mmCIF file with all atom_site columns, C-alpha atoms in Angstrom:
data_model
loop_
_atom_site.group_PDB
_atom_site.id
_atom_site.type_symbol
_atom_site.label_atom_id
_atom_site.label_alt_id
_atom_site.label_comp_id
_atom_site.label_asym_id
_atom_site.label_entity_id
_atom_site.label_seq_id
_atom_site.pdbx_PDB_ins_code
_atom_site.Cartn_x
_atom_site.Cartn_y
_atom_site.Cartn_z
_atom_site.occupancy
_atom_site.B_iso_or_equiv
_atom_site.pdbx_formal_charge
_atom_site.auth_seq_id
_atom_site.auth_comp_id
_atom_site.auth_asym_id
_atom_site.auth_atom_id
_atom_site.pdbx_PDB_model_num
ATOM 1   C CA . MET Z 1 1   ? 0.000   0.000   0.000  1.00 0.00 ? 24  MET Z CA 1
ATOM 2   C CA . GLU Z 1 2   ? 1.276   3.450   -0.875 1.00 0.00 ? 25  GLU Z CA 1
ATOM 3   C CA . HIS Z 1 3   ? 1.364   5.966   1.940  1.00 0.00 ? 26  HIS Z CA 1
ATOM 4   C CA . ASN Z 1 4   ? -1.269  8.679   1.596  1.00 0.00 ? 27  ASN Z CA 1
ATOM 5   C CA . LEU Z 1 5   ? -0.120  11.546  3.814  1.00 0.00 ? 28  LEU Z CA 1
ATOM 6   C CA . SER Z 1 6   ? -3.455  13.374  3.746  1.00 0.00 ? 29  SER Z CA 1
ATOM 7   C CA . GLN Z 1 7   ? -5.177  10.246  5.067  1.00 0.00 ? 30  GLN Z CA 1
ATOM 8   C CA . THR Z 1 8   ? -2.598  9.932   7.834  1.00 0.00 ? 31  THR Z CA 1
ATOM 9   C CA . ILE Z 1 9   ? -3.079  13.578  8.806  1.00 0.00 ? 32  ILE Z CA 1
ATOM 10  C CA . SER Z 1 10  ? -6.851  13.099  8.716  1.00 0.00 ? 33  SER Z CA 1
ATOM 11  C CA . LEU Z 1 11  ? -6.597  10.345  11.323 1.00 0.00 ? 34  LEU Z CA 1
ATOM 12  C CA . LEU Z 1 12  ? -4.044  12.178  13.470 1.00 0.00 ? 35  LEU Z CA 1
ATOM 13  C CA . ALA Z 1 13  ? -6.234  15.282  13.510 1.00 0.00 ? 36  ALA Z CA 1
ATOM 14  C CA . ARG Z 1 14  ? -9.143  13.332  15.011 1.00 0.00 ? 37  ARG Z CA 1
ATOM 15  C CA . THR Z 1 15  ? -7.383  11.848  18.019 1.00 0.00 ? 38  THR Z CA 1
ATOM 16  C CA . PRO Z 1 16  ? -7.694  14.917  20.298 1.00 0.00 ? 39  PRO Z CA 1
ATOM 17  C CA . ALA Z 1 17  ? -11.445 15.216  19.668 1.00 0.00 ? 40  ALA Z CA 1
ATOM 18  C CA . ALA Z 1 18  ? -11.932 11.474  20.140 1.00 0.00 ? 41  ALA Z CA 1
ATOM 19  C CA . LEU Z 1 19  ? -10.141 11.649  23.489 1.00 0.00 ? 42  LEU Z CA 1
ATOM 20  C CA . ALA Z 1 20  ? -12.000 14.775  24.568 1.00 0.00 ? 43  ALA Z CA 1
ATOM 21  C CA . GLY Z 1 21  ? -15.342 13.225  23.643 1.00 0.00 ? 44  GLY Z CA 1
ATOM 22  C CA . LEU Z 1 22  ? -14.588 10.134  25.684 1.00 0.00 ? 45  LEU Z CA 1
ATOM 23  C CA . LEU Z 1 23  ? -12.737 11.609  28.664 1.00 0.00 ? 46  LEU Z CA 1
ATOM 24  C CA . ARG Z 1 24  ? -13.681 15.220  29.326 1.00 0.00 ? 47  ARG Z CA 1
ATOM 25  C CA . ASP Z 1 25  ? -15.356 15.749  32.714 1.00 0.00 ? 48  ASP Z CA 1
ATOM 26  C CA . LEU Z 1 26  ? -15.349 12.066  33.676 1.00 0.00 ? 49  LEU Z CA 1
ATOM 27  C CA . PRO Z 1 27  ? -15.003 11.154  37.344 1.00 0.00 ? 50  PRO Z CA 1
ATOM 28  C CA . GLU Z 1 28  ? -11.474 10.315  38.489 1.00 0.00 ? 51  GLU Z CA 1
ATOM 29  C CA . THR Z 1 29  ? -12.441 6.636   38.707 1.00 0.00 ? 52  THR Z CA 1
ATOM 30  C CA . TRP Z 1 30  ? -12.220 6.532   34.930 1.00 0.00 ? 53  TRP Z CA 1
ATOM 31  C CA . THR Z 1 31  ? -9.189  8.759   34.422 1.00 0.00 ? 54  THR Z CA 1
ATOM 32  C CA . LEU Z 1 32  ? -6.920  7.840   37.341 1.00 0.00 ? 55  LEU Z CA 1
ATOM 33  C CA . GLY Z 1 33  ? -7.578  4.102   37.633 1.00 0.00 ? 56  GLY Z CA 1
ATOM 34  C CA . ASN Z 1 34  ? -5.167  1.695   35.975 1.00 0.00 ? 57  ASN Z CA 1
ATOM 35  C CA . GLU Z 1 35  ? -4.875  -2.025  35.288 1.00 0.00 ? 58  GLU Z CA 1
ATOM 36  C CA . GLY Z 1 36  ? -2.891  -2.770  38.433 1.00 0.00 ? 59  GLY Z CA 1
ATOM 37  C CA . GLY Z 1 37  ? 0.722   -2.565  39.451 1.00 0.00 ? 60  GLY Z CA 1
ATOM 38  C CA . ASN Z 1 38  ? 2.763   0.065   37.669 1.00 0.00 ? 61  ASN Z CA 1
ATOM 39  C CA . SER Z 1 39  ? 0.438   0.215   34.653 1.00 0.00 ? 62  SER Z CA 1
ATOM 40  C CA . TRP Z 1 40  ? -0.579  3.568   33.257 1.00 0.00 ? 63  TRP Z CA 1
ATOM 41  C CA . SER Z 1 41  ? -3.785  5.419   34.003 1.00 0.00 ? 64  SER Z CA 1
ATOM 42  C CA . VAL Z 1 42  ? -5.794  7.130   31.286 1.00 0.00 ? 65  VAL Z CA 1
ATOM 43  C CA . VAL Z 1 43  ? -4.201  10.411  32.401 1.00 0.00 ? 66  VAL Z CA 1
ATOM 44  C CA . GLY Z 1 44  ? -0.780  8.796   32.014 1.00 0.00 ? 67  GLY Z CA 1
ATOM 45  C CA . VAL Z 1 45  ? -1.616  7.742   28.449 1.00 0.00 ? 68  VAL Z CA 1
ATOM 46  C CA . VAL Z 1 46  ? -2.745  11.275  27.567 1.00 0.00 ? 69  VAL Z CA 1
ATOM 47  C CA . GLY Z 1 47  ? 0.496   12.567  29.093 1.00 0.00 ? 70  GLY Z CA 1
ATOM 48  C CA . HIS Z 1 48  ? 2.419   10.078  26.949 1.00 0.00 ? 71  HIS Z CA 1
ATOM 49  C CA . LEU Z 1 49  ? 0.668   11.347  23.814 1.00 0.00 ? 72  LEU Z CA 1
ATOM 50  C CA . ILE Z 1 50  ? 1.527   14.925  24.794 1.00 0.00 ? 73  ILE Z CA 1
ATOM 51  C CA . HIS Z 1 51  ? 5.141   13.974  25.425 1.00 0.00 ? 74  HIS Z CA 1
ATOM 52  C CA . GLY Z 1 52  ? 5.317   12.248  22.041 1.00 0.00 ? 75  GLY Z CA 1
ATOM 53  C CA . ASP Z 1 53  ? 3.871   15.241  20.248 1.00 0.00 ? 76  ASP Z CA 1
ATOM 54  C CA . ARG Z 1 54  ? 6.293   17.536  22.041 1.00 0.00 ? 77  ARG Z CA 1
ATOM 55  C CA . THR Z 1 55  ? 9.515   15.508  21.730 1.00 0.00 ? 78  THR Z CA 1
ATOM 56  C CA . ASP Z 1 56  ? 9.151   12.738  19.175 1.00 0.00 ? 79  ASP Z CA 1
ATOM 57  C CA . TRP Z 1 57  ? 7.152   12.872  15.936 1.00 0.00 ? 80  TRP Z CA 1
ATOM 58  C CA . MET Z 1 58  ? 7.807   16.350  14.568 1.00 0.00 ? 81  MET Z CA 1
ATOM 59  C CA . PRO Z 1 59  ? 11.290  16.798  16.044 1.00 0.00 ? 82  PRO Z CA 1
ATOM 60  C CA . ARG Z 1 60  ? 12.290  13.509  14.417 1.00 0.00 ? 83  ARG Z CA 1
ATOM 61  C CA . THR Z 1 61  ? 10.635  14.544  11.150 1.00 0.00 ? 84  THR Z CA 1
ATOM 62  C CA . ARG Z 1 62  ? 12.709  17.748  11.131 1.00 0.00 ? 85  ARG Z CA 1
ATOM 63  C CA . ILE Z 1 63  ? 15.909  15.810  11.945 1.00 0.00 ? 86  ILE Z CA 1
ATOM 64  C CA . LEU Z 1 64  ? 15.222  13.261  9.204  1.00 0.00 ? 87  LEU Z CA 1
ATOM 65  C CA . LEU Z 1 65  ? 14.570  15.933  6.594  1.00 0.00 ? 88  LEU Z CA 1
ATOM 66  C CA . GLU Z 1 66  ? 17.619  17.977  7.558  1.00 0.00 ? 89  GLU Z CA 1
ATOM 67  C CA . PHE Z 1 67  ? 20.202  15.302  8.339  1.00 0.00 ? 90  PHE Z CA 1
ATOM 68  C CA . GLY Z 1 68  ? 18.935  12.059  6.819  1.00 0.00 ? 91  GLY Z CA 1
ATOM 69  C CA . GLU Z 1 69  ? 20.764  9.041   8.180  1.00 0.00 ? 92  GLU Z CA 1
ATOM 70  C CA . THR Z 1 70  ? 23.750  11.051  9.396  1.00 0.00 ? 93  THR Z CA 1
ATOM 71  C CA . ARG Z 1 71  ? 22.102  11.970  12.699 1.00 0.00 ? 94  ARG Z CA 1
ATOM 72  C CA . THR Z 1 72  ? 20.462  9.397   14.954 1.00 0.00 ? 95  THR Z CA 1
ATOM 73  C CA . PHE Z 1 73  ? 17.256  10.415  16.704 1.00 0.00 ? 96  PHE Z CA 1
ATOM 74  C CA . GLU Z 1 74  ? 17.395  10.942  20.453 1.00 0.00 ? 97  GLU Z CA 1
ATOM 75  C CA . PRO Z 1 75  ? 15.948  7.943   22.316 1.00 0.00 ? 98  PRO Z CA 1
ATOM 76  C CA . PHE Z 1 76  ? 12.354  8.480   23.435 1.00 0.00 ? 99  PHE Z CA 1
ATOM 77  C CA . ASN Z 1 77  ? 11.913  8.913   27.185 1.00 0.00 ? 100 ASN Z CA 1
ATOM 78  C CA . MET Z 1 78  ? 9.162   6.448   28.149 1.00 0.00 ? 101 MET Z CA 1
ATOM 79  C CA . SER Z 1 79  ? 8.846   8.169   31.530 1.00 0.00 ? 102 SER Z CA 1
ATOM 80  C CA . GLY Z 1 80  ? 8.494   11.656  30.057 1.00 0.00 ? 103 GLY Z CA 1
ATOM 81  C CA . HIS Z 1 81  ? 4.736   11.576  30.583 1.00 0.00 ? 104 HIS Z CA 1
ATOM 82  C CA . VAL Z 1 82  ? 5.224   11.803  34.357 1.00 0.00 ? 105 VAL Z CA 1
ATOM 83  C CA . ARG Z 1 83  ? 6.474   15.370  34.067 1.00 0.00 ? 106 ARG Z CA 1
ATOM 84  C CA . GLU Z 1 84  ? 3.782   16.228  31.522 1.00 0.00 ? 107 GLU Z CA 1
ATOM 85  C CA . ILE Z 1 85  ? 0.887   15.347  33.843 1.00 0.00 ? 108 ILE Z CA 1
ATOM 86  C CA . GLN Z 1 86  ? 2.133   16.823  37.116 1.00 0.00 ? 109 GLN Z CA 1
ATOM 87  C CA . GLY Z 1 87  ? -0.308  19.332  38.578 1.00 0.00 ? 110 GLY Z CA 1
ATOM 88  C CA . LYS Z 1 88  ? -2.660  19.238  35.583 1.00 0.00 ? 111 LYS Z CA 1
ATOM 89  C CA . SER Z 1 89  ? -6.282  18.200  35.424 1.00 0.00 ? 112 SER Z CA 1
ATOM 90  C CA . PRO Z 1 90  ? -7.482  15.809  32.722 1.00 0.00 ? 113 PRO Z CA 1
ATOM 91  C CA . GLY Z 1 91  ? -9.217  18.751  31.025 1.00 0.00 ? 114 GLY Z CA 1
ATOM 92  C CA . GLN Z 1 92  ? -5.987  20.752  30.953 1.00 0.00 ? 115 GLN Z CA 1
ATOM 93  C CA . LEU Z 1 93  ? -4.149  17.763  29.483 1.00 0.00 ? 116 LEU Z CA 1
ATOM 94  C CA . LEU Z 1 94  ? -6.783  17.282  26.787 1.00 0.00 ? 117 LEU Z CA 1
ATOM 95  C CA . ASP Z 1 95  ? -6.561  20.981  25.887 1.00 0.00 ? 118 ASP Z CA 1
ATOM 96  C CA . GLU Z 1 96  ? -2.759  20.849  25.791 1.00 0.00 ? 119 GLU Z CA 1
ATOM 97  C CA . PHE Z 1 97  ? -2.797  17.752  23.603 1.00 0.00 ? 120 PHE Z CA 1
ATOM 98  C CA . ALA Z 1 98  ? -5.283  19.345  21.180 1.00 0.00 ? 121 ALA Z CA 1
ATOM 99  C CA . ARG Z 1 99  ? -3.135  22.481  20.931 1.00 0.00 ? 122 ARG Z CA 1
ATOM 100 C CA . LEU Z 1 100 ? 0.121   20.565  20.400 1.00 0.00 ? 123 LEU Z CA 1
ATOM 101 C CA . ARG Z 1 101 ? -1.406  18.229  17.841 1.00 0.00 ? 124 ARG Z CA 1
ATOM 102 C CA . LYS Z 1 102 ? -2.865  21.136  15.872 1.00 0.00 ? 125 LYS Z CA 1
ATOM 103 C CA . GLU Z 1 103 ? 0.501   22.930  15.870 1.00 0.00 ? 126 GLU Z CA 1
ATOM 104 C CA . ASN Z 1 104 ? 2.306   19.759  14.771 1.00 0.00 ? 127 ASN Z CA 1
ATOM 105 C CA . LEU Z 1 105 ? -0.124  18.993  11.967 1.00 0.00 ? 128 LEU Z CA 1
ATOM 106 C CA . ASP Z 1 106 ? -0.068  22.612  10.801 1.00 0.00 ? 129 ASP Z CA 1
ATOM 107 C CA . GLU Z 1 107 ? 3.728   22.363  10.621 1.00 0.00 ? 130 GLU Z CA 1
ATOM 108 C CA . LEU Z 1 108 ? 3.562   19.021  8.832  1.00 0.00 ? 131 LEU Z CA 1
ATOM 109 C CA . ARG Z 1 109 ? 1.124   20.392  6.247  1.00 0.00 ? 132 ARG Z CA 1
ATOM 110 C CA . ALA Z 1 110 ? 3.319   23.490  5.755  1.00 0.00 ? 133 ALA Z CA 1
ATOM 111 C CA . MET Z 1 111 ? 6.245   21.232  4.783  1.00 0.00 ? 134 MET Z CA 1
ATOM 112 C CA . HIS Z 1 112 ? 4.396   20.393  1.549  1.00 0.00 ? 135 HIS Z CA 1
ATOM 113 C CA . LEU Z 1 113 ? 5.950   16.952  1.511  1.00 0.00 ? 136 LEU Z CA 1
ATOM 114 C CA . ARG Z 1 114 ? 6.069   15.193  -1.849 1.00 0.00 ? 137 ARG Z CA 1
ATOM 115 C CA . PRO Z 1 115 ? 5.927   11.422  -2.368 1.00 0.00 ? 138 PRO Z CA 1
ATOM 116 C CA . GLU Z 1 116 ? 9.703   11.318  -2.795 1.00 0.00 ? 139 GLU Z CA 1
ATOM 117 C CA . ASP Z 1 117 ? 10.104  13.044  0.604  1.00 0.00 ? 140 ASP Z CA 1
ATOM 118 C CA . LEU Z 1 118 ? 8.243   10.151  2.236  1.00 0.00 ? 141 LEU Z CA 1
ATOM 119 C CA . ASP Z 1 119 ? 10.983  7.817   0.967  1.00 0.00 ? 142 ASP Z CA 1
ATOM 120 C CA . ARG Z 1 120 ? 13.715  9.821   2.686  1.00 0.00 ? 143 ARG Z CA 1
ATOM 121 C CA . ARG Z 1 121 ? 15.598  7.928   5.363  1.00 0.00 ? 144 ARG Z CA 1
ATOM 122 C CA . GLY Z 1 122 ? 16.559  8.661   8.925  1.00 0.00 ? 145 GLY Z CA 1
ATOM 123 C CA . ARG Z 1 123 ? 18.260  6.774   11.721 1.00 0.00 ? 146 ARG Z CA 1
ATOM 124 C CA . HIS Z 1 124 ? 16.262  5.463   14.677 1.00 0.00 ? 147 HIS Z CA 1
ATOM 125 C CA . PRO Z 1 125 ? 18.279  4.608   17.824 1.00 0.00 ? 148 PRO Z CA 1
ATOM 126 C CA . GLU Z 1 126 ? 16.740  1.117   18.071 1.00 0.00 ? 149 GLU Z CA 1
ATOM 127 C CA . PHE Z 1 127 ? 15.617  0.178   14.546 1.00 0.00 ? 150 PHE Z CA 1
ATOM 128 C CA . GLY Z 1 128 ? 18.371  1.757   12.477 1.00 0.00 ? 151 GLY Z CA 1
ATOM 129 C CA . THR Z 1 129 ? 17.347  3.041   9.053  1.00 0.00 ? 152 THR Z CA 1
ATOM 130 C CA . ILE Z 1 130 ? 13.669  4.008   8.715  1.00 0.00 ? 153 ILE Z CA 1
ATOM 131 C CA . THR Z 1 131 ? 11.737  6.066   6.172  1.00 0.00 ? 154 THR Z CA 1
ATOM 132 C CA . LEU Z 1 132 ? 9.676   9.156   6.820  1.00 0.00 ? 155 LEU Z CA 1
ATOM 133 C CA . SER Z 1 133 ? 6.679   7.250   5.481  1.00 0.00 ? 156 SER Z CA 1
ATOM 134 C CA . GLN Z 1 134 ? 7.177   4.504   8.068  1.00 0.00 ? 157 GLN Z CA 1
ATOM 135 C CA . MET Z 1 135 ? 7.511   7.010   10.885 1.00 0.00 ? 158 MET Z CA 1
ATOM 136 C CA . LEU Z 1 136 ? 4.404   8.988   9.927  1.00 0.00 ? 159 LEU Z CA 1
ATOM 137 C CA . ALA Z 1 137 ? 2.361   5.805   9.506  1.00 0.00 ? 160 ALA Z CA 1
ATOM 138 C CA . THR Z 1 138 ? 3.623   4.707   12.919 1.00 0.00 ? 161 THR Z CA 1
ATOM 139 C CA . TRP Z 1 139 ? 2.444   7.999   14.433 1.00 0.00 ? 162 TRP Z CA 1
ATOM 140 C CA . ALA Z 1 140 ? -1.115  7.236   13.266 1.00 0.00 ? 163 ALA Z CA 1
ATOM 141 C CA . VAL Z 1 141 ? -1.039  3.618   14.451 1.00 0.00 ? 164 VAL Z CA 1
ATOM 142 C CA . HIS Z 1 142 ? 0.533   4.762   17.729 1.00 0.00 ? 165 HIS Z CA 1
ATOM 143 C CA . ASP Z 1 143 ? -2.550  6.921   18.312 1.00 0.00 ? 166 ASP Z CA 1
ATOM 144 C CA . LEU Z 1 144 ? -4.811  3.953   17.599 1.00 0.00 ? 167 LEU Z CA 1
ATOM 145 C CA . THR Z 1 145 ? -2.787  1.765   19.961 1.00 0.00 ? 168 THR Z CA 1
ATOM 146 C CA . HIS Z 1 146 ? -3.305  4.224   22.782 1.00 0.00 ? 169 HIS Z CA 1
ATOM 147 C CA . LEU Z 1 147 ? -7.011  4.680   22.034 1.00 0.00 ? 170 LEU Z CA 1
ATOM 148 C CA . HIS Z 1 148 ? -7.255  0.907   22.394 1.00 0.00 ? 171 HIS Z CA 1
ATOM 149 C CA . GLN Z 1 149 ? -5.217  1.041   25.604 1.00 0.00 ? 172 GLN Z CA 1
ATOM 150 C CA . ILE Z 1 150 ? -7.465  3.730   27.069 1.00 0.00 ? 173 ILE Z CA 1
ATOM 151 C CA . SER Z 1 151 ? -10.595 1.680   26.391 1.00 0.00 ? 174 SER Z CA 1
ATOM 152 C CA . ARG Z 1 152 ? -8.914  -1.348  27.978 1.00 0.00 ? 175 ARG Z CA 1
ATOM 153 C CA . ILE Z 1 153 ? -7.919  0.648   31.092 1.00 0.00 ? 176 ILE Z CA 1
ATOM 154 C CA . MET Z 1 154 ? -11.416 2.023   31.447 1.00 0.00 ? 177 MET Z CA 1
ATOM 155 C CA . ALA Z 1 155 ? -13.054 -1.393  30.979 1.00 0.00 ? 178 ALA Z CA 1
ATOM 156 C CA . HIS Z 1 156 ? -10.719 -2.791  33.624 1.00 0.00 ? 179 HIS Z CA 1
ATOM 157 C CA . GLN Z 1 157 ? -12.406 -0.547  36.204 1.00 0.00 ? 180 GLN Z CA 1
ATOM 158 C CA . TYR Z 1 158 ? -15.622 -2.591  35.763 1.00 0.00 ? 181 TYR Z CA 1
ATOM 159 C CA . ARG Z 1 159 ? -14.016 -6.014  35.333 1.00 0.00 ? 182 ARG Z CA 1
ATOM 160 C CA . GLU Z 1 160 ? -15.642 -7.376  38.518 1.00 0.00 ? 183 GLU Z CA 1
ATOM 161 C CA . LEU Z 1 161 ? -18.952 -5.567  38.063 1.00 0.00 ? 184 LEU Z CA 1
ATOM 162 C CA . VAL Z 1 162 ? -19.847 -7.209  34.747 1.00 0.00 ? 185 VAL Z CA 1
ATOM 163 C CA . GLY Z 1 163 ? -19.976 -10.641 36.358 1.00 0.00 ? 186 GLY Z CA 1
ATOM 164 C CA . PRO Z 1 164 ? -20.434 -13.570 33.978 1.00 0.00 ? 187 PRO Z CA 1
ATOM 165 C CA . TRP Z 1 165 ? -20.484 -11.332 30.872 1.00 0.00 ? 188 TRP Z CA 1
ATOM 166 C CA . SER Z 1 166 ? -16.723 -10.799 31.208 1.00 0.00 ? 189 SER Z CA 1
ATOM 167 C CA . GLU Z 1 167 ? -15.996 -13.849 29.032 1.00 0.00 ? 190 GLU Z CA 1
ATOM 168 C CA . TYR Z 1 168 ? -17.881 -12.189 26.154 1.00 0.00 ? 191 TYR Z CA 1
ATOM 169 C CA . LEU Z 1 169 ? -16.257 -8.781  26.480 1.00 0.00 ? 192 LEU Z CA 1
ATOM 170 C CA . GLY Z 1 170 ? -13.095 -8.864  24.395 1.00 0.00 ? 193 GLY Z CA 1
ATOM 171 C CA . VAL Z 1 171 ? -11.710 -5.670  25.890 1.00 0.00 ? 194 VAL Z CA 1
ATOM 172 C CA . LEU Z 1 172 ? -11.475 -7.504  29.228 1.00 0.00 ? 195 LEU Z CA 1
ATOM 173 C CA . GLN Z 1 173 ? -9.665  -10.441 27.610 1.00 0.00 ? 196 GLN Z CA 1
ATOM 174 C CA . CYS Z 1 174 ? -7.091  -8.350  25.774 1.00 0.00 ? 197 CYS Z CA 1
ATOM 175 C CA . GLY Z 1 175 ? -3.537  -9.100  26.819 1.00 0.00 ? 198 GLY Z CA 1
ATOM 176 C CA . GLY Z 1 176 ? -2.426  -5.555  26.128 1.00 0.00 ? 199 GLY Z CA 1
ATOM 177 C CA . HIS Z 1 177 ? -0.144  -4.005  23.580 1.00 0.00 ? 200 HIS Z CA 1
ATOM 178 C CA . SER Z 1 178 ? 3.519   -3.484  23.115 1.00 0.00 ? 201 SER Z CA 1
ATOM 179 C CA . SER Z 1 179 ? 5.346   -2.463  26.266 1.00 0.00 ? 202 SER Z CA 1
ATOM 180 C CA . LYS Z 1 180 ? 7.440   0.027   24.281 1.00 0.00 ? 203 LYS Z CA 1
#
């Protein structure tokens, strides 16, 4: 399948509204609960998305376009979300994410990338050589992964309350997603 950048941007642009529609003004039970242990809460996932939009996707896009494979991306800080969420309400985080995403997509659109730009290569600290197309497609699927994760975290809060129906509710059977 050929990468269609406008379709990728279309999906990325919807994530903030999808999150706001699901999460805004919910009781803390839904936003602060997790799946046990050191797992993330919904607020933690939103903080992770903010951190990614601030430090990962567009900064790496700029590095790739300017330096190609000659400069390796900085490793992503998987704990960066902790700083992002400190002292902020879920509503503030949703607003911040919407603002950052809009700014990032405005910048991406302003680059007027051509199909040949999507084939340009960069250097990822773990995977080695990657293309801009792969990275931008990953950004979209990353959003979908975390939308899935959020629904799983929220469903987990009612895992005992659903009683015998739990065996029919796939979201309660899901083993999770990548730990990276």
